[in-house]
Amino acid sequence: MLNSSTGPTTASTRDAPGRRPRTGRAFSYRTGRSLAPYFYVAPSFVLFAVIMVFPMIVAIRYSFLDRAILSPDPSFVGLENFATIFRDDTFWISVRNTLYFTFMSVVFHLGVGLLFAVLLNSGRVNPVLRSILRILYIMPWLFTPVIIAIVWRLLLDPVGVVNSMLTAVGIVARNVEWFSSTDTAIHALTFVNIWAGFPLFMVSLLAGLQGVPEELYEAADMDGANEVRQFRHITIPHLLPIIVSIVLLDFIWTMQVFPLVWMTTGGGPIHATEMLSTYTYKLAFSRYQFSLASASAIVVLALSMAVTWFYIRHQRASY
């Protein structure tokens, strides 16, 4: 009697609603819940692996081979490709130009962006004028590199608007070939990049300025601190996390700029504006030396990852 009643009772209570599921079901249920987030992000990981990770692995592999892609059976040469590009004078010219172009661009992006952000955040400027200036100042950021290159090639043409204005006011005695002279090409290109990139800093810093509590300025004013001291001891400390983040990101982006350089000077004249990006491109698609191009690309990747490491450390410290 006990056996006959125990069997059905146990079976029914084991599967009854509100009861804990069986051990196997509980394990599968917990496993499914723990794996669910990974299924959601799996498409992004797959896309990242296909677009970013796989090409990086292929480039690293090619950098250790001789006549990669061109030969059906390329041979392993170790670090010989890196030694070859390190012996190339053009490579070191491109490194020097890249560092100058990047450093000057980042410094002036920060300086000009901070200046305009403070101007647009100032209560002394008419609100209507501030709205108009915001639209005008942000416009360079809306243009594509191709449009920027075309516009500035026309403006800086030897018979263009810029030379006409400078000649009219007596700053220059003759028309300057801004992009065609080895003395001015790198500086003109850097100026164009500064003009195109400062709105990003301006918008980011303006958002940071609007988040600074007004009570701090009022308290500092009551203590007798002038505007310079307020800017130094209140504004800058509040903007410092934004400044560090945007400077590191801008350094990474600027070091890899290619369309603007290629569309304006193409790395010339006589390598005067040769960057690591254009140097690598020419190795691959002008000279068809894909192994050397891969080695050069790995150098750029290493520099970018070094800066990225500092950026990640700063982000972790911020949180």
CSV table of C-alpha atoms in Angstrom, one decimal:
chain,number,residue,atom,x,y,z
A,1,MET,CA,0.0,0.0,0.0
A,2,LEU,CA,2.8,2.3,0.8
A,3,ASN,CA,4.6,1.3,-2.4
A,4,SER,CA,1.6,1.9,-4.5
A,5,SER,CA,0.9,5.3,-3.1
A,6,THR,CA,4.5,6.4,-2.9
A,7,GLY,CA,5.2,6.0,-6.6
A,8,PRO,CA,2.6,8.3,-8.0
A,9,THR,CA,2.9,10.7,-5.2
A,10,THR,CA,6.6,11.1,-5.6
A,11,ALA,CA,6.4,11.5,-9.4
A,12,SER,CA,3.6,14.0,-9.1
A,13,THR,CA,5.3,16.1,-6.5
A,14,ARG,CA,8.6,16.0,-8.2
A,15,ASP,CA,7.1,17.7,-11.3
A,16,ALA,CA,4.5,19.8,-9.5
A,17,PRO,CA,4.4,23.5,-10.1
A,18,GLY,CA,6.3,25.6,-7.6
A,19,ARG,CA,8.8,22.7,-6.9
A,20,ARG,CA,12.5,22.9,-7.8
A,21,PRO,CA,13.2,21.2,-11.1
A,22,ARG,CA,15.3,18.2,-11.4
A,23,THR,CA,19.0,18.4,-11.1
A,24,GLY,CA,19.6,18.0,-14.8
A,25,ARG,CA,17.0,20.7,-15.6
A,26,ALA,CA,18.4,23.0,-13.0
A,27,PHE,CA,21.9,22.7,-14.4
A,28,SER,CA,20.7,23.3,-18.0
A,29,TYR,CA,18.6,26.2,-16.8
A,30,ARG,CA,21.5,27.9,-15.0
A,31,THR,CA,23.8,27.2,-17.9
A,32,GLY,CA,21.4,28.8,-20.4
A,33,ARG,CA,21.0,31.9,-18.2
A,34,SER,CA,24.8,32.2,-17.8
A,35,LEU,CA,25.5,31.8,-21.5
A,36,ALA,CA,22.6,34.1,-22.7
A,37,PRO,CA,24.7,37.3,-22.5
A,38,TYR,CA,27.4,35.7,-24.7
A,39,PHE,CA,24.9,34.8,-27.3
A,40,TYR,CA,23.8,38.4,-27.5
A,41,VAL,CA,27.3,39.8,-28.0
A,42,ALA,CA,28.5,36.9,-30.2
A,43,PRO,CA,27.6,38.7,-33.5
A,44,SER,CA,29.7,41.7,-32.5
A,45,PHE,CA,32.6,39.4,-31.5
A,46,VAL,CA,32.4,37.6,-34.8
A,47,LEU,CA,32.3,40.8,-36.8
A,48,PHE,CA,35.2,42.2,-34.8
A,49,ALA,CA,37.2,39.0,-35.4
A,50,VAL,CA,36.6,39.1,-39.1
A,51,ILE,CA,37.2,42.8,-39.6
A,52,MET,CA,40.0,43.5,-37.1
A,53,VAL,CA,41.6,40.4,-35.6
A,54,PHE,CA,41.9,38.2,-38.7
A,55,PRO,CA,43.5,41.0,-40.9
A,56,MET,CA,46.0,41.7,-38.0
A,57,ILE,CA,47.0,38.1,-37.8
A,58,VAL,CA,47.4,37.9,-41.6
A,59,ALA,CA,49.5,41.1,-41.6
A,60,ILE,CA,51.7,39.8,-38.8
A,61,ARG,CA,52.2,36.5,-40.7
A,62,TYR,CA,53.1,38.3,-43.9
A,63,SER,CA,55.7,40.5,-42.1
A,64,PHE,CA,57.8,37.4,-41.4
A,65,LEU,CA,57.6,36.0,-45.0
A,66,ASP,CA,59.4,36.8,-48.2
A,67,ARG,CA,57.3,37.8,-51.3
A,68,ALA,CA,54.0,37.3,-49.5
A,69,ILE,CA,51.0,37.1,-51.8
A,70,LEU,CA,53.2,37.2,-54.9
A,71,SER,CA,54.7,33.8,-54.4
A,72,PRO,CA,52.7,30.6,-54.0
A,73,ASP,CA,55.2,29.3,-51.5
A,74,PRO,CA,56.7,32.3,-49.6
A,75,SER,CA,59.7,31.5,-47.4
A,76,PHE,CA,60.1,32.5,-43.8
A,77,VAL,CA,62.6,35.2,-43.3
A,78,GLY,CA,62.1,36.2,-39.7
A,79,LEU,CA,62.8,39.8,-38.9
A,80,GLU,CA,64.5,40.5,-42.2
A,81,ASN,CA,61.6,42.6,-43.5
A,82,PHE,CA,61.7,44.8,-40.4
A,83,ALA,CA,65.5,45.2,-40.8
A,84,THR,CA,64.9,46.3,-44.4
A,85,ILE,CA,62.5,49.0,-43.7
A,86,PHE,CA,64.6,50.2,-40.7
A,87,ARG,CA,67.5,50.7,-43.2
A,88,ASP,CA,65.3,52.7,-45.5
A,89,ASP,CA,65.8,56.4,-45.2
A,90,THR,CA,62.3,57.1,-46.5
A,91,PHE,CA,60.9,55.1,-43.6
A,92,TRP,CA,62.6,57.4,-41.1
A,93,ILE,CA,61.5,60.5,-43.0
A,94,SER,CA,57.9,59.2,-42.7
A,95,VAL,CA,58.4,58.5,-39.0
A,96,ARG,CA,59.7,62.1,-38.4
A,97,ASN,CA,56.9,63.6,-40.5
A,98,THR,CA,54.3,61.5,-38.7
A,99,LEU,CA,55.5,62.5,-35.3
A,100,TYR,CA,55.6,66.2,-36.2
A,101,PHE,CA,52.2,66.1,-37.9
A,102,THR,CA,50.6,64.2,-35.0
A,103,PHE,CA,52.2,66.2,-32.2
A,104,MET,CA,51.5,69.7,-33.7
A,105,SER,CA,47.9,68.6,-34.6
A,106,VAL,CA,47.1,67.3,-31.2
A,107,VAL,CA,48.6,70.4,-29.4
A,108,PHE,CA,46.7,72.9,-31.6
A,109,HIS,CA,43.5,70.8,-31.5
A,110,LEU,CA,43.6,71.1,-27.8
A,111,GLY,CA,44.6,74.8,-27.7
A,112,VAL,CA,42.1,76.0,-30.3
A,113,GLY,CA,39.3,73.7,-29.1
A,114,LEU,CA,39.7,74.9,-25.5
A,115,LEU,CA,39.8,78.5,-26.6
A,116,PHE,CA,36.6,78.3,-28.6
A,117,ALA,CA,34.9,76.2,-25.9
A,118,VAL,CA,35.6,78.8,-23.3
A,119,LEU,CA,34.4,81.5,-25.7
A,120,LEU,CA,31.1,79.7,-26.4
A,121,ASN,CA,30.6,79.0,-22.7
A,122,SER,CA,31.1,82.6,-21.7
A,123,GLY,CA,28.1,84.6,-20.6
A,124,ARG,CA,29.6,87.7,-22.1
A,125,VAL,CA,28.8,86.6,-25.6
A,126,ASN,CA,25.3,87.3,-27.0
A,127,PRO,CA,23.3,84.1,-27.0
A,128,VAL,CA,22.2,84.5,-30.6
A,129,LEU,CA,25.9,85.1,-31.6
A,130,ARG,CA,26.9,82.0,-29.6
A,131,SER,CA,24.4,79.8,-31.5
A,132,ILE,CA,25.7,81.1,-34.8
A,133,LEU,CA,29.4,80.6,-33.8
A,134,ARG,CA,28.6,77.0,-32.7
A,135,ILE,CA,27.3,76.2,-36.1
A,136,LEU,CA,30.2,77.9,-37.9
A,137,TYR,CA,32.9,76.3,-35.7
A,138,ILE,CA,31.5,72.8,-35.9
A,139,MET,CA,31.2,72.8,-39.7
A,140,PRO,CA,34.8,71.6,-40.5
A,141,TRP,CA,34.0,68.5,-38.5
A,142,LEU,CA,31.1,67.7,-40.8
A,143,PHE,CA,33.1,67.6,-44.0
A,144,THR,CA,34.7,64.4,-45.3
A,145,PRO,CA,38.5,64.3,-45.8
A,146,VAL,CA,38.0,64.4,-49.6
A,147,ILE,CA,36.0,67.6,-49.5
A,148,ILE,CA,38.5,69.2,-47.0
A,149,ALA,CA,41.4,68.2,-49.3
A,150,ILE,CA,39.7,69.6,-52.4
A,151,VAL,CA,38.6,72.9,-50.7
A,152,TRP,CA,42.1,73.6,-49.3
A,153,ARG,CA,43.9,72.6,-52.5
A,154,LEU,CA,41.8,75.4,-54.2
A,155,LEU,CA,42.4,77.9,-51.3
A,156,LEU,CA,46.1,77.2,-51.1
A,157,ASP,CA,46.7,77.1,-54.8
A,158,PRO,CA,49.5,79.5,-56.0
A,159,VAL,CA,46.8,81.7,-57.6
A,160,GLY,CA,44.2,80.9,-55.0
A,161,VAL,CA,42.4,83.0,-52.5
A,162,VAL,CA,44.9,82.7,-49.6
A,163,ASN,CA,47.9,83.9,-51.7
A,164,SER,CA,45.8,86.7,-53.2
A,165,MET,CA,44.9,88.0,-49.7
A,166,LEU,CA,48.4,87.6,-48.3
A,167,THR,CA,49.9,89.4,-51.3
A,168,ALA,CA,47.3,92.2,-51.0
A,169,VAL,CA,48.2,93.0,-47.4
A,170,GLY,CA,51.9,92.6,-48.1
A,171,ILE,CA,52.6,89.5,-45.9
A,172,VAL,CA,54.2,87.7,-48.8
A,173,ALA,CA,55.9,89.2,-51.8
A,174,ARG,CA,55.0,86.5,-54.3
A,175,ASN,CA,52.6,83.5,-54.6
A,176,VAL,CA,53.6,80.6,-52.3
A,177,GLU,CA,53.3,77.0,-53.5
A,178,TRP,CA,52.0,75.7,-50.2
A,179,PHE,CA,51.6,72.1,-51.1
A,180,SER,CA,54.3,71.9,-53.8
A,181,SER,CA,57.2,73.3,-51.8
A,182,THR,CA,59.3,71.1,-49.6
A,183,ASP,CA,59.6,74.1,-47.1
A,184,THR,CA,55.9,74.6,-46.6
A,185,ALA,CA,54.1,71.4,-47.5
A,186,ILE,CA,54.3,69.7,-44.1
A,187,HIS,CA,53.2,72.9,-42.3
A,188,ALA,CA,50.3,73.6,-44.7
A,189,LEU,CA,49.1,70.0,-44.4
A,190,THR,CA,49.3,70.2,-40.6
A,191,PHE,CA,47.4,73.5,-40.6
A,192,VAL,CA,44.6,71.9,-42.7
A,193,ASN,CA,44.4,68.9,-40.3
A,194,ILE,CA,44.2,71.3,-37.3
A,195,TRP,CA,41.4,73.2,-39.0
A,196,ALA,CA,39.5,69.9,-39.7
A,197,GLY,CA,39.9,68.4,-36.2
A,198,PHE,CA,39.6,71.1,-33.6
A,199,PRO,CA,35.7,71.0,-33.5
A,200,LEU,CA,35.9,67.6,-31.8
A,201,PHE,CA,37.9,69.1,-28.9
A,202,MET,CA,35.7,72.1,-28.8
A,203,VAL,CA,32.4,70.1,-28.5
A,204,SER,CA,33.9,67.7,-25.9
A,205,LEU,CA,35.4,70.5,-23.8
A,206,LEU,CA,32.3,72.6,-24.1
A,207,ALA,CA,30.2,69.8,-22.7
A,208,GLY,CA,32.7,69.5,-19.8
A,209,LEU,CA,32.6,73.3,-19.1
A,210,GLN,CA,28.8,73.2,-18.9
A,211,GLY,CA,29.1,70.5,-16.3
A,212,VAL,CA,31.3,72.5,-13.9
A,213,PRO,CA,29.2,73.6,-10.9
A,214,GLU,CA,28.6,77.4,-10.9
A,215,GLU,CA,28.8,77.4,-7.1
A,216,LEU,CA,32.5,76.8,-7.3
A,217,TYR,CA,33.1,80.0,-9.3
A,218,GLU,CA,30.9,82.0,-7.0
A,219,ALA,CA,32.8,80.7,-4.0
A,220,ALA,CA,36.1,81.5,-5.6
A,221,ASP,CA,34.9,84.9,-6.6
A,222,MET,CA,34.0,85.6,-3.0
A,223,ASP,CA,37.4,84.5,-1.9
A,224,GLY,CA,38.9,87.1,-4.3
A,225,ALA,CA,40.2,84.7,-7.0
A,226,ASN,CA,40.5,86.3,-10.4
A,227,GLU,CA,39.4,84.6,-13.7
A,228,VAL,CA,42.9,83.3,-14.4
A,229,ARG,CA,43.1,81.6,-11.0
A,230,GLN,CA,39.6,80.2,-11.3
A,231,PHE,CA,40.4,78.8,-14.7
A,232,ARG,CA,43.6,77.2,-13.4
A,233,HIS,CA,42.2,75.8,-10.1
A,234,ILE,CA,38.6,75.0,-11.0
A,235,THR,CA,38.1,74.7,-14.8
A,236,ILE,CA,41.3,72.8,-15.7
A,237,PRO,CA,41.0,70.1,-12.9
A,238,HIS,CA,37.4,69.4,-13.9
A,239,LEU,CA,38.3,69.2,-17.6
A,240,LEU,CA,41.5,67.1,-17.1
A,241,PRO,CA,39.8,63.6,-17.5
A,242,ILE,CA,38.2,64.8,-20.7
A,243,ILE,CA,41.5,66.4,-21.9
A,244,VAL,CA,43.6,63.3,-21.3
A,245,SER,CA,41.1,61.0,-22.9
A,246,ILE,CA,40.5,63.1,-26.0
A,247,VAL,CA,44.3,63.8,-26.4
A,248,LEU,CA,45.2,60.1,-26.4
A,249,LEU,CA,42.4,59.2,-28.8
A,250,ASP,CA,43.4,62.1,-31.1
A,251,PHE,CA,47.0,61.0,-31.1
A,252,ILE,CA,46.0,57.5,-32.2
A,253,TRP,CA,43.7,58.8,-34.9
A,254,THR,CA,46.0,61.5,-36.2
A,255,MET,CA,49.0,59.1,-36.4
A,256,GLN,CA,47.0,56.9,-38.9
A,257,VAL,CA,45.6,59.7,-41.1
A,258,PHE,CA,45.7,58.7,-44.7
A,259,PRO,CA,42.9,60.2,-46.9
A,260,LEU,CA,43.7,63.9,-46.2
A,261,VAL,CA,47.4,63.4,-46.8
A,262,TRP,CA,46.9,61.3,-50.0
A,263,MET,CA,44.3,63.7,-51.5
A,264,THR,CA,46.4,66.9,-50.8
A,265,THR,CA,50.1,66.0,-51.4
A,266,GLY,CA,50.3,62.2,-51.8
A,267,GLY,CA,53.3,62.2,-49.5
A,268,GLY,CA,55.3,64.6,-51.7
A,269,PRO,CA,57.0,66.7,-52.8
A,270,ILE,CA,60.1,64.5,-52.5
A,271,HIS,CA,58.8,62.8,-49.4
A,272,ALA,CA,58.3,66.1,-47.6
A,273,THR,CA,54.9,65.0,-46.3
A,274,GLU,CA,55.5,61.2,-46.4
A,275,MET,CA,53.6,59.6,-43.4
A,276,LEU,CA,53.8,56.1,-42.2
A,277,SER,CA,50.3,55.5,-43.7
A,278,THR,CA,51.3,56.7,-47.2
A,279,TYR,CA,54.7,54.9,-46.9
A,280,THR,CA,52.9,51.7,-46.2
A,281,TYR,CA,50.4,52.2,-48.9
A,282,LYS,CA,53.1,52.8,-51.5
A,283,LEU,CA,55.0,49.7,-50.5
A,284,ALA,CA,51.9,47.6,-50.9
A,285,PHE,CA,50.1,49.1,-54.0
A,286,SER,CA,52.8,51.0,-55.9
A,287,ARG,CA,55.8,48.7,-55.4
A,288,TYR,CA,53.9,45.5,-54.6
A,289,GLN,CA,56.2,44.7,-51.7
A,290,PHE,CA,53.5,43.3,-49.5
A,291,SER,CA,55.9,41.7,-47.0
A,292,LEU,CA,57.6,45.1,-46.4
A,293,ALA,CA,54.3,46.8,-46.3
A,294,SER,CA,53.1,44.4,-43.6
A,295,ALA,CA,56.2,45.0,-41.5
A,296,SER,CA,55.6,48.8,-41.8
A,297,ALA,CA,52.0,48.3,-40.8
A,298,ILE,CA,53.0,46.3,-37.7
A,299,VAL,CA,55.2,49.2,-36.7
A,300,VAL,CA,52.2,51.6,-36.9
A,301,LEU,CA,50.2,49.0,-35.0
A,302,ALA,CA,52.8,48.8,-32.3
A,303,LEU,CA,52.9,52.6,-31.9
A,304,SER,CA,49.1,52.8,-31.8
A,305,MET,CA,48.9,50.0,-29.2
A,306,ALA,CA,51.4,51.7,-27.0
A,307,VAL,CA,49.3,54.9,-26.9
A,308,THR,CA,46.2,52.7,-26.5
A,309,TRP,CA,47.7,51.1,-23.4
A,310,PHE,CA,48.1,54.5,-21.8
A,311,TYR,CA,44.5,55.4,-22.7
A,312,ILE,CA,43.2,52.2,-21.1
A,313,ARG,CA,45.2,52.8,-18.0
A,314,HIS,CA,43.8,56.3,-17.7
A,315,GLN,CA,40.2,55.0,-18.2
A,316,ARG,CA,40.7,52.4,-15.5
A,317,ALA,CA,42.1,55.0,-13.1
A,318,SER,CA,39.2,57.3,-13.8
A,319,TYR,CA,36.7,54.7,-12.7
